[in-house]
Coordinates of C-alpha atoms in Angstrom, one line a residue:
M1 CA 73.7 122.0 -10.9
T2 CA 74.3 124.5 -7.8
F3 CA 78.3 125.7 -7.2
R4 CA 78.5 123.2 -4.3
Q5 CA 77.7 120.6 -6.8
F6 CA 80.2 121.9 -9.3
A7 CA 82.6 121.6 -7.0
F8 CA 82.5 117.9 -5.7
N9 CA 82.1 117.3 -9.7
N10 CA 85.2 118.6 -10.0
V11 CA 86.4 116.6 -7.3
I12 CA 85.2 114.0 -8.8
R13 CA 86.4 114.3 -12.5
N14 CA 90.3 115.1 -10.8
K15 CA 90.2 112.1 -9.2
R16 CA 94.0 110.8 -10.4
L17 CA 95.9 113.7 -8.9
Y18 CA 93.2 114.4 -5.9
A19 CA 93.9 110.4 -5.3
A20 CA 97.9 110.7 -3.9
Y21 CA 96.5 113.9 -2.1
F22 CA 93.2 112.0 -0.1
L23 CA 95.1 108.6 0.4
S24 CA 98.3 110.8 1.7
S25 CA 95.7 112.9 4.1
L26 CA 94.4 109.9 5.0
F27 CA 97.1 108.1 6.0
T28 CA 98.2 111.2 8.0
V29 CA 95.3 111.9 10.2
M30 CA 95.1 108.0 10.7
V31 CA 98.2 107.6 12.7
F32 CA 97.2 111.1 14.5
F33 CA 94.4 109.3 15.3
T34 CA 96.3 105.8 16.2
F35 CA 98.2 108.2 18.5
S36 CA 95.6 109.9 20.6
I37 CA 93.6 106.2 21.3
F38 CA 97.2 105.5 22.4
A39 CA 97.8 108.6 24.8
N40 CA 93.8 108.0 26.0
H41 CA 93.6 103.9 26.4
P42 CA 91.9 103.4 30.4
V43 CA 94.6 100.6 31.3
L44 CA 98.1 103.6 30.1
S45 CA 96.0 105.3 32.5
E46 CA 96.6 103.2 35.6
D47 CA 99.8 101.3 34.6
D48 CA 103.4 102.9 36.2
M49 CA 104.7 104.3 32.4
S50 CA 101.6 106.0 31.7
S51 CA 103.0 109.7 32.2
S52 CA 106.2 108.4 29.9
V53 CA 103.8 106.8 27.1
T54 CA 101.2 109.6 27.3
T55 CA 104.1 112.4 27.2
G56 CA 105.3 109.8 24.3
M57 CA 102.4 109.9 21.9
N58 CA 100.9 113.4 22.5
A59 CA 104.4 114.2 21.4
A60 CA 104.4 112.2 18.6
A61 CA 101.1 113.6 17.0
G62 CA 102.6 117.2 17.5
I63 CA 105.1 116.3 15.0
I64 CA 102.6 114.9 13.1
Y65 CA 100.0 117.7 13.2
V66 CA 102.8 120.1 12.3
F67 CA 103.6 118.4 10.2
S68 CA 100.8 117.4 8.3
F69 CA 100.2 121.4 7.7
F70 CA 103.6 121.3 5.1
F71 CA 102.4 118.4 3.6
V72 CA 98.9 119.6 3.0
L73 CA 99.5 122.5 1.7
Y74 CA 102.6 121.6 -0.4
S75 CA 100.4 119.2 -1.7
M76 CA 97.3 121.4 -2.3
S77 CA 99.7 124.0 -4.1
S78 CA 101.3 121.5 -6.4
F79 CA 97.7 120.1 -7.3
L80 CA 96.6 124.0 -8.0
Q81 CA 99.7 124.9 -10.5
S82 CA 98.1 121.9 -12.7
R83 CA 95.0 123.6 -12.6
K84 CA 96.0 127.2 -13.7
K85 CA 94.4 126.1 -17.6
E86 CA 90.9 125.3 -16.3
F87 CA 91.1 128.1 -13.9
G88 CA 91.5 130.1 -17.2
L89 CA 88.7 128.6 -19.0
L90 CA 86.4 129.2 -16.0
M91 CA 87.3 132.9 -16.2
M92 CA 86.7 132.9 -19.8
Q93 CA 83.8 131.6 -19.0
G94 CA 82.1 133.9 -16.7
M95 CA 83.3 132.8 -13.5
S96 CA 84.4 135.6 -10.8
M97 CA 88.0 135.4 -9.3
K98 CA 85.8 135.2 -5.9
Q99 CA 83.8 132.6 -7.3
I100 CA 87.4 130.6 -8.5
R101 CA 88.6 130.4 -4.8
L102 CA 85.6 130.0 -3.2
M103 CA 85.7 126.7 -5.6
V104 CA 89.0 126.1 -4.6
F105 CA 88.0 126.8 -0.9
L106 CA 85.0 123.9 -0.8
E107 CA 87.4 121.3 -3.0
N108 CA 89.6 121.5 -0.3
M109 CA 87.0 121.1 2.3
L110 CA 85.4 118.3 1.0
I111 CA 88.6 117.0 0.4
G112 CA 89.6 116.8 4.1
F113 CA 86.6 115.8 5.8
S114 CA 86.5 113.1 3.7
A115 CA 90.3 112.9 4.5
T116 CA 89.4 113.6 8.3
L117 CA 86.8 110.5 8.4
G118 CA 88.2 107.9 5.9
G119 CA 91.4 108.1 8.0
I120 CA 89.2 107.7 12.0
L121 CA 87.4 105.5 10.3
L122 CA 90.8 102.9 9.0
G123 CA 91.5 103.8 12.6
L124 CA 88.9 102.3 14.1
V125 CA 88.9 99.2 12.0
F126 CA 92.3 98.6 12.5
A127 CA 93.2 99.7 15.9
K128 CA 92.8 96.3 17.9
A129 CA 95.5 95.2 15.3
I130 CA 98.1 97.9 16.8
L131 CA 97.4 97.1 20.1
L132 CA 98.4 93.5 19.9
L133 CA 101.3 95.4 18.2
A134 CA 101.6 97.9 20.7
E135 CA 101.9 95.4 23.8
N136 CA 104.2 93.9 21.9
V137 CA 106.5 97.1 21.1
L138 CA 105.7 98.9 24.0
I139 CA 106.5 95.5 26.6
I140 CA 102.8 96.3 28.8
E141 CA 101.8 93.6 31.2
H142 CA 98.4 94.7 30.9
A143 CA 96.0 93.5 27.2
L144 CA 95.5 96.7 25.5
S145 CA 91.3 95.8 25.0
F146 CA 89.9 98.1 22.4
Y147 CA 87.7 100.5 23.4
F148 CA 85.7 102.8 22.0
P149 CA 87.7 106.3 21.8
V150 CA 85.7 109.0 21.5
K151 CA 87.9 111.6 22.8
A152 CA 90.2 110.2 20.5
I153 CA 87.4 111.1 17.9
I154 CA 86.8 114.3 18.5
I155 CA 90.0 115.3 19.6
T156 CA 91.4 114.2 15.6
F157 CA 88.2 115.6 13.5
I158 CA 87.8 118.5 15.1
S159 CA 92.1 119.0 14.7
F160 CA 92.5 117.9 10.9
I161 CA 88.9 120.0 9.9
I162 CA 90.8 123.3 11.9
L163 CA 93.6 122.1 9.7
F164 CA 92.0 121.6 6.6
F165 CA 90.0 124.5 6.4
F166 CA 93.2 127.2 7.2
I167 CA 95.5 125.5 4.0
S168 CA 92.0 126.4 2.3
L169 CA 91.9 130.0 3.5
F170 CA 95.8 130.0 2.9
V171 CA 95.8 128.7 -1.0
T172 CA 92.7 130.8 -1.9
Y173 CA 94.5 133.7 -0.5
V174 CA 97.3 132.4 -3.1
L175 CA 94.9 132.5 -6.2
R176 CA 94.2 136.2 -5.6
S177 CA 97.3 137.6 -7.3
K178 CA 96.9 135.7 -10.7
K179 CA 95.8 137.2 -13.9
L180 CA 93.9 135.6 -16.7
I181 CA 96.6 135.0 -19.3
E182 CA 98.9 133.5 -17.2
L183 CA 96.2 131.5 -16.0
I184 CA 95.3 130.6 -19.4
K185 CA 98.9 129.7 -20.6
G186 CA 99.2 127.4 -17.4
N187 CA 102.5 125.4 -17.5
K188 CA 103.4 126.9 -21.2
I189 CA 104.8 129.8 -20.3
S190 CA 108.6 129.3 -20.0
K191 CA 110.6 129.5 -17.1
G192 CA 114.0 129.4 -19.1
E193 CA 116.8 127.0 -19.5
P194 CA 118.6 126.9 -16.1
K195 CA 122.4 127.7 -16.2
A196 CA 124.8 126.5 -12.9
N197 CA 126.9 128.8 -11.0
L198 CA 130.6 127.1 -11.5
F199 CA 130.8 128.5 -7.6
L200 CA 128.0 127.3 -6.6
T201 CA 128.8 124.0 -8.2
L202 CA 132.1 123.6 -6.6
L203 CA 130.9 124.6 -3.5
A204 CA 127.8 122.3 -3.2
V205 CA 130.9 119.6 -3.9
L206 CA 132.9 121.0 -1.0
L207 CA 130.5 121.5 1.7
L208 CA 128.6 117.5 1.0
G209 CA 132.9 116.7 1.1
V210 CA 133.1 118.7 4.6
G211 CA 130.1 117.8 6.4
Y212 CA 130.2 113.5 5.2
G213 CA 134.1 114.3 6.7
G214 CA 133.1 115.1 9.7
A215 CA 130.9 113.2 10.4
L216 CA 132.6 110.2 9.1
L217 CA 136.1 111.6 10.9
V218 CA 134.8 112.4 14.8
K219 CA 134.6 110.0 17.5
G220 CA 133.0 109.9 21.4
V221 CA 131.0 112.9 22.0
T222 CA 132.2 115.0 20.0
V223 CA 129.7 113.6 17.5
V224 CA 127.6 115.1 19.7
V225 CA 129.3 118.5 18.7
A226 CA 129.4 117.9 15.1
M227 CA 126.0 117.4 14.4
V228 CA 123.9 120.8 14.7
P229 CA 127.6 122.3 12.0
V230 CA 127.1 118.4 10.0
I231 CA 123.9 119.6 9.8
I232 CA 123.7 122.5 9.0
V233 CA 126.1 122.3 5.9
V234 CA 125.0 119.3 4.8
C235 CA 121.5 120.9 4.1
V236 CA 123.3 123.9 2.2
G237 CA 125.0 121.5 0.2
T238 CA 122.7 119.6 -1.0
Y239 CA 120.4 122.2 -2.0
L240 CA 123.0 123.1 -4.6
L241 CA 123.9 119.9 -5.5
F242 CA 120.0 120.0 -6.9
T243 CA 119.7 123.5 -8.0
Q244 CA 123.8 123.9 -9.2
L245 CA 125.5 120.7 -9.5
S246 CA 123.1 118.5 -11.4
V247 CA 122.7 121.4 -13.6
F248 CA 126.5 122.1 -14.4
I249 CA 125.9 117.8 -15.1
I250 CA 123.5 117.5 -16.7
G251 CA 125.0 120.8 -18.7
R252 CA 128.3 118.5 -19.8
L253 CA 126.4 115.9 -20.8
K254 CA 124.4 117.7 -23.4
K255 CA 127.6 119.0 -24.9
N256 CA 129.5 115.8 -25.4
E257 CA 127.9 114.8 -29.1
R258 CA 128.3 110.9 -28.3
V259 CA 126.9 110.7 -25.2
F260 CA 123.6 113.1 -26.5
W261 CA 123.2 111.8 -29.7
F262 CA 122.8 108.4 -28.7
K263 CA 119.5 106.9 -29.4
T264 CA 117.0 108.9 -26.8
N265 CA 119.4 110.5 -24.9
M266 CA 118.2 113.6 -26.2
L267 CA 115.0 113.6 -25.3
L268 CA 115.7 113.0 -21.6
F269 CA 118.5 115.3 -21.6
S270 CA 116.5 118.3 -22.7
D271 CA 113.4 117.8 -20.8
L272 CA 115.5 116.9 -17.7
S273 CA 117.5 120.8 -18.7
F274 CA 114.5 122.2 -18.5
R275 CA 112.0 120.8 -15.8
M276 CA 116.0 120.8 -13.3
K277 CA 114.3 124.2 -11.7
D278 CA 110.8 122.7 -10.4
N279 CA 112.8 119.4 -10.1
A280 CA 115.6 120.7 -7.9
R281 CA 113.1 121.8 -4.9
T282 CA 111.1 118.6 -5.1
F283 CA 114.6 117.0 -4.6
F284 CA 115.9 118.7 -2.1
M285 CA 112.3 118.1 -0.3
V286 CA 112.1 114.8 -0.9
A287 CA 115.8 113.8 0.4
M288 CA 115.5 115.8 3.3
V289 CA 112.5 114.2 4.2
S290 CA 113.4 110.7 3.8
T291 CA 116.9 111.0 5.6
V292 CA 115.1 111.8 8.9
A293 CA 112.9 108.7 8.2
F294 CA 115.9 107.2 7.9
C295 CA 118.0 108.4 11.2
A296 CA 114.6 108.5 13.1
I297 CA 114.0 104.8 12.6
G298 CA 118.5 103.8 12.4
S299 CA 118.6 105.8 15.3
L300 CA 116.7 104.0 17.3
F301 CA 116.6 100.6 15.9
G302 CA 120.4 101.0 16.4
F303 CA 120.4 102.5 20.3
Q304 CA 118.5 99.2 20.8
T305 CA 120.9 97.2 19.6
V306 CA 123.6 99.1 21.9
L307 CA 121.4 98.8 24.9
T308 CA 119.8 95.3 24.2
S309 CA 124.3 94.3 23.6
S310 CA 125.9 96.0 25.9
V311 CA 123.3 94.1 28.7
K312 CA 124.1 90.5 26.9
S313 CA 127.7 91.2 26.6
T314 CA 128.4 93.1 29.8
Y315 CA 126.9 89.6 31.7
A316 CA 126.8 86.6 30.2
A317 CA 125.8 84.6 32.6
T318 CA 121.8 84.7 33.3
F319 CA 122.7 85.4 37.3
S320 CA 125.6 87.3 38.1
Y321 CA 126.5 88.7 41.8
K322 CA 129.1 90.8 43.0
P323 CA 128.6 90.8 46.8
S324 CA 130.0 93.2 49.6
K325 CA 132.2 92.0 52.4
D326 CA 128.8 91.5 54.1
N327 CA 126.2 88.6 54.0
E328 CA 128.4 87.3 51.1
K329 CA 127.2 83.2 52.0
D330 CA 123.9 84.3 53.1
N331 CA 122.9 86.1 50.6
V332 CA 124.7 82.8 47.7
S333 CA 122.4 80.3 49.9
F334 CA 119.3 82.7 49.5
I335 CA 120.4 83.0 45.5
N336 CA 120.3 78.8 45.6
K337 CA 117.2 78.2 47.5
T338 CA 115.5 80.9 45.2
L339 CA 116.8 79.1 41.6
K340 CA 115.6 75.8 43.8
D341 CA 111.9 77.3 44.1
E342 CA 111.3 78.2 41.0
N343 CA 112.1 74.6 39.7
I344 CA 116.0 76.8 37.5
K345 CA 118.8 73.9 37.0
A346 CA 121.8 75.7 36.3
D347 CA 125.6 75.7 36.7
S348 CA 127.5 77.9 38.5
E349 CA 131.3 78.6 39.0
H350 CA 133.0 81.1 42.2
T351 CA 136.1 83.0 41.5
M352 CA 138.4 86.1 43.3
L353 CA 138.4 89.1 40.1
N354 CA 142.4 89.7 41.5
Y355 CA 143.7 93.3 40.8
Y356 CA 147.1 94.5 39.7
K357 CA 149.3 97.6 39.0
V358 CA 149.7 97.5 35.5
G359 CA 151.3 100.9 34.2
R360 CA 149.8 103.5 35.8
D361 CA 146.2 101.8 36.6
K362 CA 145.1 99.0 38.7
T363 CA 144.1 95.8 36.1
L364 CA 143.0 92.3 36.6
I365 CA 145.0 89.3 36.0
T366 CA 143.1 85.6 35.9
N367 CA 144.7 82.6 35.7
Q368 CA 144.4 80.0 33.4
S369 CA 141.9 77.4 35.1
D370 CA 140.3 80.4 36.2
F371 CA 139.0 81.7 33.3
N372 CA 138.2 78.4 31.6
R373 CA 135.6 77.9 34.3
F374 CA 133.8 80.8 33.1
A375 CA 135.0 81.0 29.4
L376 CA 132.9 77.0 29.5
L377 CA 129.9 77.8 32.0
T378 CA 128.7 80.9 29.0
G379 CA 129.7 78.7 26.0
E380 CA 133.3 80.2 25.0
T381 CA 135.6 78.3 24.2
P382 CA 139.0 77.5 26.9
V383 CA 142.5 79.1 26.5
N384 CA 145.9 77.0 26.6
L385 CA 149.0 78.7 27.5
K386 CA 151.9 77.7 29.0
H387 CA 154.7 79.3 31.4
G388 CA 155.0 82.9 30.7
Q389 CA 152.8 83.3 28.5
A390 CA 150.6 85.9 28.2
I391 CA 147.2 86.6 26.7
V392 CA 145.0 90.2 26.5
V393 CA 141.4 89.6 26.5
D394 CA 139.4 92.8 25.1
F395 CA 136.0 92.2 26.5
N396 CA 133.6 91.9 23.7
G397 CA 131.0 94.2 25.2
T398 CA 129.8 98.3 24.7
N399 CA 132.6 100.5 26.2
L400 CA 131.2 103.8 25.3
G401 CA 135.1 104.7 24.8
P402 CA 138.6 104.3 23.6
K403 CA 139.8 100.1 24.8
R404 CA 143.1 100.6 26.7
D405 CA 146.2 98.7 24.7
L406 CA 147.7 96.9 27.2
L407 CA 149.8 94.7 24.6
N408 CA 152.2 97.5 25.2
E409 CA 152.4 97.1 28.5
T410 CA 154.1 94.3 31.3
I411 CA 153.5 92.2 34.0
K412 CA 155.8 92.4 37.0
L413 CA 156.5 89.3 38.9
A414 CA 157.1 89.3 42.6
S415 CA 160.5 87.8 41.2
G416 CA 161.6 90.3 39.4
S417 CA 161.5 89.2 36.2
T418 CA 158.1 90.2 33.4
L419 CA 155.7 88.7 31.2
R420 CA 154.2 90.9 27.9
A421 CA 151.4 89.5 26.1
K422 CA 151.6 88.9 21.8
E423 CA 148.3 87.7 21.6
M424 CA 144.9 89.0 22.1
V425 CA 140.9 87.3 22.1
Q426 CA 137.8 88.9 22.6
S427 CA 135.3 87.6 25.7
K428 CA 133.2 88.0 27.5
A429 CA 133.1 85.2 30.6
L430 CA 134.2 87.8 33.3
P431 CA 132.0 90.5 33.7
V432 CA 135.0 93.2 33.1
T433 CA 134.7 96.8 31.6
G434 CA 137.8 97.3 29.5
S435 CA 141.0 94.6 28.9
Y436 CA 142.9 92.5 31.7
Y437 CA 145.2 89.5 31.5
I438 CA 144.7 85.7 31.3
V439 CA 148.7 84.3 33.1
S440 CA 149.6 80.3 33.5
D441 CA 148.0 78.8 36.3
E442 CA 152.4 79.1 37.0
D443 CA 153.1 82.6 36.7
Y444 CA 149.6 83.8 38.3
R445 CA 151.2 82.4 41.2
H446 CA 154.5 84.4 41.5
L447 CA 152.3 87.6 41.3
P448 CA 152.4 90.5 44.3
K449 CA 149.9 90.3 46.2
P450 CA 146.5 92.4 45.1
E451 CA 146.3 95.6 45.0
D452 CA 141.6 95.3 45.0
E453 CA 139.7 91.4 44.2
Q454 CA 136.1 91.7 44.3
S455 CA 134.2 87.6 44.4
Y456 CA 132.2 86.9 41.7
Y457 CA 130.0 84.6 41.2
A458 CA 127.5 83.6 38.5
W459 CA 125.1 81.2 37.6
Q460 CA 123.9 79.9 33.7
A461 CA 120.5 78.5 33.5
Q462 CA 120.0 75.3 31.9
E463 CA 116.5 74.5 31.9
G464 CA 113.7 75.3 33.7
K465 CA 114.2 79.1 32.2
D466 CA 110.2 79.9 32.5
G467 CA 110.5 80.9 36.0
V468 CA 114.0 83.4 35.2
M469 CA 111.7 86.7 35.3
A470 CA 109.9 85.4 38.6
A471 CA 112.9 84.0 40.6
S472 CA 114.9 88.0 38.9
E473 CA 112.4 90.1 40.5
K474 CA 112.6 87.7 44.1
L475 CA 116.9 88.8 43.4
Y476 CA 115.7 92.5 43.1
E477 CA 113.9 92.3 46.3
K478 CA 116.3 91.1 48.5
L479 CA 119.2 91.7 47.1
P480 CA 121.4 95.7 46.9
R481 CA 120.8 95.8 42.8
S482 CA 124.7 97.0 42.4
E483 CA 125.1 93.3 43.9
I484 CA 122.7 90.9 41.7
T485 CA 122.1 91.6 37.8
A486 CA 119.9 89.0 36.2
I487 CA 120.2 89.7 32.5
D488 CA 116.6 89.3 31.4
Y489 CA 114.8 91.3 33.9
E490 CA 117.8 93.9 32.8
I491 CA 116.7 93.6 29.0
Y492 CA 113.0 93.0 30.0
Q493 CA 113.3 96.4 32.3
M494 CA 114.9 98.1 29.3
M495 CA 113.2 97.5 27.1
K496 CA 110.2 98.7 28.5
G497 CA 110.9 102.0 29.3
Y498 CA 112.6 102.5 25.7
G499 CA 109.4 100.6 24.3
P500 CA 107.4 103.8 24.0
I501 CA 110.4 106.2 22.2
L502 CA 110.7 103.3 19.2
F503 CA 106.9 103.1 18.9
V504 CA 106.8 106.9 18.6
G505 CA 110.1 107.0 16.8
L506 CA 108.6 103.9 14.2
F507 CA 105.5 106.7 13.2
I508 CA 106.7 109.3 12.5
G509 CA 109.5 108.0 10.2
I510 CA 106.5 105.9 8.5
V511 CA 104.9 108.9 8.2
F512 CA 107.5 111.1 6.7
F513 CA 108.5 108.2 4.2
V514 CA 105.1 107.8 2.7
S515 CA 104.6 112.2 2.1
A516 CA 108.0 111.5 0.5
G517 CA 106.9 109.2 -1.7
S518 CA 103.7 112.1 -1.4
F519 CA 106.0 114.7 -2.8
L520 CA 107.2 112.0 -6.2
Y521 CA 103.6 111.1 -6.8
F522 CA 102.5 114.4 -7.2
R523 CA 105.3 115.7 -9.1
L524 CA 105.3 113.1 -11.4
Y525 CA 101.3 113.9 -12.4
M526 CA 101.3 116.8 -12.6
D527 CA 103.4 117.3 -16.1
L528 CA 101.2 114.5 -17.1
D529 CA 99.1 116.3 -19.6
E530 CA 101.9 118.2 -20.5
D531 CA 104.0 115.0 -21.6
K532 CA 100.9 113.7 -23.2
Q533 CA 101.2 116.4 -25.2
K534 CA 105.1 115.7 -26.0
F535 CA 105.1 112.1 -26.1
K536 CA 102.1 112.8 -29.0
S537 CA 104.2 115.5 -30.6
I538 CA 107.0 113.0 -31.2
S539 CA 105.3 109.6 -32.1
K540 CA 104.0 111.5 -35.0
M541 CA 108.0 111.3 -35.8
G542 CA 108.7 108.4 -35.6
L543 CA 108.9 107.1 -31.4
T544 CA 108.6 103.8 -31.6
D545 CA 106.2 102.2 -28.4
K546 CA 110.0 100.8 -27.1
E547 CA 112.0 103.9 -27.1
L548 CA 108.6 105.3 -25.3
K549 CA 109.3 102.8 -22.9
K550 CA 112.6 103.8 -22.6
V551 CA 112.3 107.5 -22.4
L552 CA 109.3 107.3 -19.8
N553 CA 111.4 104.6 -18.0
R554 CA 114.5 106.6 -17.4
Q555 CA 112.7 109.4 -16.4
T556 CA 110.5 108.4 -13.5
V557 CA 113.9 106.4 -12.6
M558 CA 116.0 109.6 -12.0
L559 CA 112.0 111.4 -10.0
F560 CA 112.3 108.7 -8.2
F561 CA 115.9 107.1 -7.0
V562 CA 117.8 110.3 -7.4
P563 CA 116.6 111.5 -4.2
I564 CA 116.5 108.6 -2.5
I565 CA 119.5 107.7 -3.1
V566 CA 120.9 111.1 -1.8
A567 CA 118.8 110.0 0.7
L568 CA 120.6 107.4 1.3
I569 CA 123.9 108.1 1.6
H570 CA 122.8 110.6 4.0
G571 CA 121.1 108.1 6.7
A572 CA 124.4 105.5 6.3
V573 CA 127.0 108.8 7.0
A574 CA 125.2 109.8 10.3
L575 CA 124.3 105.7 11.0
T576 CA 127.8 105.5 10.5
A577 CA 129.0 108.4 12.6
L578 CA 125.7 107.0 15.4
S579 CA 128.5 104.1 15.3
H580 CA 131.3 106.4 16.6
L581 CA 129.5 107.8 19.2
F582 CA 128.9 104.6 20.5
Y583 CA 131.7 102.6 19.8
F584 CA 129.1 100.3 18.5
N585 CA 129.5 98.5 15.0
L586 CA 125.6 99.8 13.2
F587 CA 126.7 98.4 10.3
K588 CA 124.0 95.0 10.1
E589 CA 120.9 97.7 11.7
S590 CA 122.1 100.2 9.5
V591 CA 121.6 97.9 5.9
I592 CA 118.5 96.2 6.8
V593 CA 116.9 99.9 7.7
L594 CA 118.3 101.6 4.6
S595 CA 117.3 98.1 2.5
V596 CA 113.6 97.8 4.0
F597 CA 113.4 101.7 2.7
L598 CA 114.7 101.2 -0.6
A599 CA 112.7 98.0 -1.5
I600 CA 109.5 99.4 -0.1
Q601 CA 110.4 102.4 -2.9
I602 CA 111.1 99.9 -5.4
I603 CA 107.8 98.8 -5.2
Y604 CA 106.0 102.3 -5.3
F605 CA 108.0 103.1 -8.5
F606 CA 106.5 99.9 -10.2
I607 CA 102.7 100.4 -9.3
V608 CA 103.0 104.3 -10.3
R609 CA 105.9 103.7 -13.3
F610 CA 102.8 101.3 -14.7
F611 CA 99.8 103.9 -14.1
Y612 CA 102.0 107.0 -15.4
I613 CA 102.6 104.7 -18.7
K614 CA 99.8 103.7 -18.8
Q615 CA 98.3 107.0 -19.0
I616 CA 100.9 108.1 -21.5
R617 CA 99.9 105.2 -23.9
A618 CA 96.5 105.7 -23.8
S619 CA 97.0 109.7 -25.0
I620 CA 99.3 108.2 -27.8

């Protein structure tokens, strides 16, 4: 058997540990390759949006490549930690440290080469399906047909072979400092039970409290100013949470005899206390990487909702027209003719938006009849006012700032008397950013001369909606963009520009989350041999199969879900801060994103737990 065959057989024999390393690397290569396919697609090179898409794809590929370096390095280092004893035995058999380094180099290059080829092949298999997905997300007018991506294959292959080569060199260099006695004892060398520092424990609570408070209390543009300090404080607080606060809590639980001696708790807490030093670093890494994934996808998803909701709420009608003083009649006739040519049947209304001085500002005041006409046009409930009554309308749209409170203002009539609104309703019937008043028709006739006025037309399509996009293009070609608004066309153009950002962010978030799950897998299986020996010895003392399963369940649950729960809390706070930035409620979007990630983690947990418990039971 040659030395290369020996290295190959080592990989085959350790396929259980190498499986997560290989699959995660393969997935990372596939995602990188996917972005390369998009960036070099012939259609995108001819499309107007090619520059933004190509730039976004290349930037995403760069981010994934840099992250892949650290991910593969961590994965390989974790794997080597579990093989210390194996290396020691090989040295006792006469293998030199130079030969061990060469063996590790060959093993890692074999895995890297296989993962690179596998990722490229898998990318080619699913390329058409991903291209179809991209057509809808990116909103590309032309079909993204499949092509054989020679350039993408070359870029991906060379990039990842270089990455695995340098990581293999780095890892073999690290092995130089290991002594034989250290390798033979492997993980049996006690690192000592970690002790919590009371000051650092309290500092962890303080930093997380300050970070969360700062993120939740600030609003508007202050959120952007506070972002960097909050991120730094929360990161430090999270590290201290796992390295100090968790150790402190476990220590307090161990001192509580009622808790510590209850059934199998002694096994759980004793094991956690000795492993916490290593697990704390893994927990911190997983929590931070998962938080990045949550925030990336949650922020992009939430921002998309903010953009689309803003347009939909600002203009409830299918077409809106606010003319200037010139050519108003001709332009209205052109709009009606265009709708007729595209077979669009629409109800229409017209009014004058009159602004009066209320307090120090000019405020829109409309009468009940005009408001009700537009409310019925947009499908809202009309209002019913009596003489002397007024209502404040809180515009049901997205306002990037606090709204003016008109309930504390008074309306002055020409007769000298005043009106004061006692009720507030939400509506998007009239496209007026901010709040305005509705008064009865009789009171409206007694208002003074308006200080400003604006003509406003609205068309709500009832039939022939398939021609809305064609009609919109004709209207935008003829009329100034500042005067005409076609809601469907505006959303289409907005999503066409935002699609590449959403697509890139989605894939990056997925890569980060898959990597976080792989970190947990390595942490769990790195101690598998030690766990086999430990539970084998404990089972001889009378540990039942039911108790064994209970202990293993608790251990894997804590390993998988403690960092994820922390990440979910971080993500929830970050998305709440985002909602404060835009003065927009993103609760629904936050729940959807975080719930999807949690569900994926639960499925992954059950799969890993099944095989982990199976391995432990087989050893007993």
